[in-house]
PDB file of C-alpha atoms in Angstrom:
ATOM      1  CA  MET A  22       0.224  -0.026   0.140  1.00  0.00           C
ATOM      2  CA  HIS A  23       1.117   3.950  -0.593  1.00  0.00           C
ATOM      3  CA  GLU A  24       0.033   6.421   1.056  1.00  0.00           C
ATOM      4  CA  VAL A  25       1.456  10.195  -0.276  1.00  0.00           C
ATOM      5  CA  VAL A  26       2.706  11.852   2.138  1.00  0.00           C
ATOM      6  CA  ASP A  27       3.855  15.287   0.435  1.00  0.00           C
ATOM      7  CA  THR A  28       3.721  16.042  -3.478  1.00  0.00           C
ATOM      8  CA  PRO A  29       7.434  18.603  -3.151  1.00  0.00           C
ATOM      9  CA  VAL A  30       7.586  21.051  -6.571  1.00  0.00           C
ATOM     10  CA  LEU A  31      10.939  21.267  -7.871  1.00  0.00           C
ATOM     11  CA  SER A  32      12.479  24.735  -8.652  1.00  0.00           C
ATOM     12  CA  ARG A  33      11.671  24.107 -13.087  1.00  0.00           C
ATOM     13  CA  GLY A  34       7.986  22.931 -11.720  1.00  0.00           C
ATOM     14  CA  LEU A  35       8.366  19.162 -11.982  1.00  0.00           C
ATOM     15  CA  THR A  36       5.874  17.796  -8.926  1.00  0.00           C
ATOM     16  CA  CYS A  37       7.298  14.869  -7.353  1.00  0.00           C
ATOM     17  CA  THR A  38       5.650  12.366  -4.759  1.00  0.00           C
ATOM     18  CA  LEU A  39       6.508  11.547  -1.244  1.00  0.00           C
ATOM     19  CA  TYR A  40       5.135   8.030  -0.523  1.00  0.00           C
ATOM     20  CA  ARG A  41       5.061   6.060   2.471  1.00  0.00           C
ATOM     21  CA  ILE A  42       5.137   2.723   2.331  1.00  0.00           C
ATOM     22  CA  ARG A  43       3.719   0.297   4.074  1.00  0.00           C
ATOM     23  CA  ARG A  44       5.067  -3.487   3.763  1.00  0.00           C
ATOM     24  CA  GLY A  45       5.703  -5.407   6.947  1.00  0.00           C
ATOM     25  CA  MET A  46       9.121  -6.636   5.856  1.00  0.00           C
ATOM     26  CA  ILE A  47      10.575  -2.776   5.857  1.00  0.00           C
ATOM     27  CA  PRO A  48       8.847  -0.717   8.582  1.00  0.00           C
ATOM     28  CA  ASP A  49       9.200   3.110   8.247  1.00  0.00           C
ATOM     29  CA  TYR A  50       9.933   3.314   4.533  1.00  0.00           C
ATOM     30  CA  TYR A  51       9.259   6.107   2.420  1.00  0.00           C
ATOM     31  CA  LEU A  52       9.816   6.793  -1.314  1.00  0.00           C
ATOM     32  CA  LEU A  53      10.610   9.972  -3.125  1.00  0.00           C
ATOM     33  CA  ALA A  54       9.782  10.068  -6.658  1.00  0.00           C
ATOM     34  CA  PHE A  55      10.155  11.453  -9.946  1.00  0.00           C
ATOM     35  CA  PRO A  56       7.297  11.862 -12.329  1.00  0.00           C
ATOM     36  CA  ARG A  57       7.429   9.434 -15.166  1.00  0.00           C
ATOM     37  CA  SER A  58       7.008  11.215 -17.733  1.00  0.00           C
ATOM     38  CA  GLU A  59       9.726  13.635 -17.658  1.00  0.00           C
ATOM     39  CA  GLY A  60      12.312  10.710 -18.377  1.00  0.00           C
ATOM     40  CA  GLU A  61      15.271  11.215 -16.308  1.00  0.00           C
ATOM     41  CA  PRO A  62      16.198  13.879 -14.491  1.00  0.00           C
ATOM     42  CA  SER A  63      18.656  16.700 -15.560  1.00  0.00           C
ATOM     43  CA  PRO A  64      21.727  16.763 -13.232  1.00  0.00           C
ATOM     44  CA  ALA A  65      20.606  20.030 -11.863  1.00  0.00           C
ATOM     45  CA  ASP A  66      17.134  18.257 -11.096  1.00  0.00           C
ATOM     46  CA  LEU A  67      18.736  15.056  -9.720  1.00  0.00           C
ATOM     47  CA  SER A  68      21.248  17.510  -6.947  1.00  0.00           C
ATOM     48  CA  GLU A  69      17.661  19.263  -5.517  1.00  0.00           C
ATOM     49  CA  MET A  70      15.897  15.860  -5.480  1.00  0.00           C
ATOM     50  CA  LEU A  71      18.569  14.324  -3.647  1.00  0.00           C
ATOM     51  CA  ALA A  72      18.798  17.439  -1.471  1.00  0.00           C
ATOM     52  CA  LEU A  73      15.157  17.937  -1.112  1.00  0.00           C
ATOM     53  CA  GLY A  74      15.259  13.941  -0.188  1.00  0.00           C
ATOM     54  CA  MET A  75      17.933  14.193   2.357  1.00  0.00           C
ATOM     55  CA  ALA A  76      15.817  17.436   4.057  1.00  0.00           C
ATOM     56  CA  ARG A  77      13.178  15.516   3.845  1.00  0.00           C
ATOM     57  CA  ALA A  78      14.630  11.874   5.701  1.00  0.00           C
ATOM     58  CA  GLN A  79      15.897  14.149   8.604  1.00  0.00           C
ATOM     59  CA  SER A  80      12.248  15.373   9.638  1.00  0.00           C
ATOM     60  CA  LEU A  81      10.472  12.533   8.901  1.00  0.00           C
ATOM     61  CA  ALA A  82      13.073  10.787  11.010  1.00  0.00           C
ATOM     62  CA  LYS A  83      12.766  13.400  14.164  1.00  0.00           C
ATOM     63  CA  GLU A  84       8.833  13.166  13.760  1.00  0.00           C
ATOM     64  CA  ARG A  85       8.776   9.741  13.996  1.00  0.00           C
ATOM     65  CA  VAL A  86      11.612   8.742  16.226  1.00  0.00           C
ATOM     66  CA  GLY A  87      12.852  11.611  17.619  1.00  0.00           C
ATOM     67  CA  ASP A  88      16.325  11.857  16.281  1.00  0.00           C
ATOM     68  CA  PRO A  89      16.836  13.504  12.795  1.00  0.00           C
ATOM     69  CA  GLY A  90      19.807  11.189  12.029  1.00  0.00           C
ATOM     70  CA  ALA A  91      17.775   8.086  12.642  1.00  0.00           C
ATOM     71  CA  TYR A  92      17.521   7.191   8.420  1.00  0.00           C
ATOM     72  CA  SER A  93      19.581   5.862   5.598  1.00  0.00           C
ATOM     73  CA  VAL A  94      18.557   7.143   2.318  1.00  0.00           C
ATOM     74  CA  LEU A  95      19.212   4.670  -1.066  1.00  0.00           C
ATOM     75  CA  TYR A  96      19.535   5.981  -4.768  1.00  0.00           C
ATOM     76  CA  SER A  97      20.340   3.420  -7.547  1.00  0.00           C
ATOM     77  CA  GLY A  98      20.857   4.785 -10.805  1.00  0.00           C
ATOM     78  CA  TYR A  99      19.652   3.968 -14.454  1.00  0.00           C
ATOM     79  CA  SER A 100      20.856   0.633 -14.482  1.00  0.00           C
ATOM     80  CA  ALA A 101      20.738  -0.307 -11.248  1.00  0.00           C
ATOM     81  CA  ARG A 102      17.623   0.097 -10.269  1.00  0.00           C
ATOM     82  CA  ARG A 103      14.557  -2.523 -10.153  1.00  0.00           C
ATOM     83  CA  GLU A 104      11.848  -0.803 -12.214  1.00  0.00           C
ATOM     84  CA  HIS A 105      11.817   1.957 -14.718  1.00  0.00           C
ATOM     85  CA  GLY A 106      11.388   5.728 -13.537  1.00  0.00           C
ATOM     86  CA  TRP A 107      13.757   7.766 -10.977  1.00  0.00           C
ATOM     87  CA  HIS A 108      13.582   7.563  -7.508  1.00  0.00           C
ATOM     88  CA  ILE A 109      15.350   7.792  -3.827  1.00  0.00           C
ATOM     89  CA  HIS A 110      13.871   5.299  -0.970  1.00  0.00           C
ATOM     90  CA  ILE A 111      14.545   6.684   2.703  1.00  0.00           C
ATOM     91  CA  VAL A 112      14.124   4.246   5.582  1.00  0.00           C
ATOM     92  CA  LEU A 113      13.898   5.538   9.507  1.00  0.00           C
ATOM     93  CA  LEU A 114      16.229   3.913  11.503  1.00  0.00           C
ATOM     94  CA  THR A 115      15.883   3.578  14.418  1.00  0.00           C
ATOM     95  CA  GLY A 116      19.609   0.906  15.667  1.00  0.00           C
ATOM     96  CA  ARG A 117      22.157  -1.423  13.692  1.00  0.00           C
ATOM     97  CA  TRP A 118      19.422  -4.147  14.617  1.00  0.00           C
ATOM     98  CA  ARG A 119      16.948  -2.193  12.312  1.00  0.00           C
ATOM     99  CA  LYS A 120      19.827  -0.978   9.608  1.00  0.00           C
ATOM    100  CA  ALA A 121      21.028  -5.208   9.344  1.00  0.00           C
ATOM    101  CA  TRP A 122      17.201  -5.981   8.846  1.00  0.00           C
ATOM    102  CA  LEU A 123      17.428  -3.548   5.733  1.00  0.00           C
ATOM    103  CA  TYR A 124      20.287  -4.992   4.382  1.00  0.00           C
ATOM    104  CA  PHE A 125      19.203  -8.309   4.545  1.00  0.00           C
ATOM    105  CA  VAL A 126      16.612  -7.704   3.385  1.00  0.00           C
ATOM    106  CA  LEU A 127      17.497  -5.772   0.395  1.00  0.00           C
ATOM    107  CA  ALA A 128      20.623  -8.651  -0.035  1.00  0.00           C
ATOM    108  CA  GLY A 129      17.986 -11.644  -0.086  1.00  0.00           C
ATOM    109  CA  LYS A 130      15.440  -9.215  -3.450  1.00  0.00           C
ATOM    110  CA  ASN A 131      18.502  -8.656  -4.812  1.00  0.00           C
ATOM    111  CA  ALA A 132      19.566 -11.894  -4.913  1.00  0.00           C
ATOM    112  CA  LEU A 133      16.179 -13.457  -6.023  1.00  0.00           C
ATOM    113  CA  GLN A 134      16.211 -10.552  -9.151  1.00  0.00           C
ATOM    114  CA  ALA A 135      19.873 -11.849 -10.027  1.00  0.00           C
ATOM    115  CA  LEU A 136      18.226 -15.645 -10.178  1.00  0.00           C
ATOM    116  CA  GLY A 137      15.440 -14.733 -11.789  1.00  0.00           C
ATOM    117  CA  LEU A 138      13.470 -15.568  -9.191  1.00  0.00           C
ATOM    118  CA  ARG A 139      11.918 -11.746  -8.659  1.00  0.00           C
ATOM    119  CA  ARG A 140      10.048  -9.623 -11.510  1.00  0.00           C
ATOM    120  CA  ASP A 141      12.872  -7.201 -12.678  1.00  0.00           C
ATOM    121  CA  ASP A 142      11.775  -4.656 -15.450  1.00  0.00           C
ATOM    122  CA  ALA A 143      15.323  -2.297 -14.672  1.00  0.00           C
ATOM    123  CA  PRO A 144      16.533  -0.346 -17.664  1.00  0.00           C
ATOM    124  CA  ARG A 145      19.267  -1.985 -19.210  1.00  0.00           C
ATOM    125  CA  PRO A 146      21.773   0.186 -21.219  1.00  0.00           C
ATOM    126  CA  VAL A 147      23.003  -0.092 -24.589  1.00  0.00           C
ATOM    127  CA  ARG A 148      26.265  -1.649 -25.490  1.00  0.00           C
TER     128      ARG A 148
END
C-alpha cells in the first residue's frame, strides 16, 4: 500500500511525490519519486531531489523516532534499479538491528532478482 505524504515542487516546476510504503518487511519506509513522464532528471533536478530527500529524511526521522539522524537514503542509478522511473528510498532506522534487517532484506531481494526468481524490469544500457 502506498500513501502520499507530500508533493514537493522542484525549482523548474516539476512535482515529485513522497510516498509512505506500508509493507511488513521494512517498517518506516518512504519513496521520493520523480515524475515518470519526465524521463530521467537533469543533473540540476537530480541534485535538488537528493537534497530534498535528505531534508525530508531528517524531518521524518525527527517526527517519527525523535532523532533527525536516524535514517538511510538509498539511490540506484538508471541501470541498477529494479523499476523504471527515478526515485530515492528513505528508511527510518532506530538502531543497528533495524539497519542490519534493512540490508538483509535488500540482499535477499537482489539475490532473487539475480536468479530470475523475482520480477526485474530494470532498464539496461545499450552496449
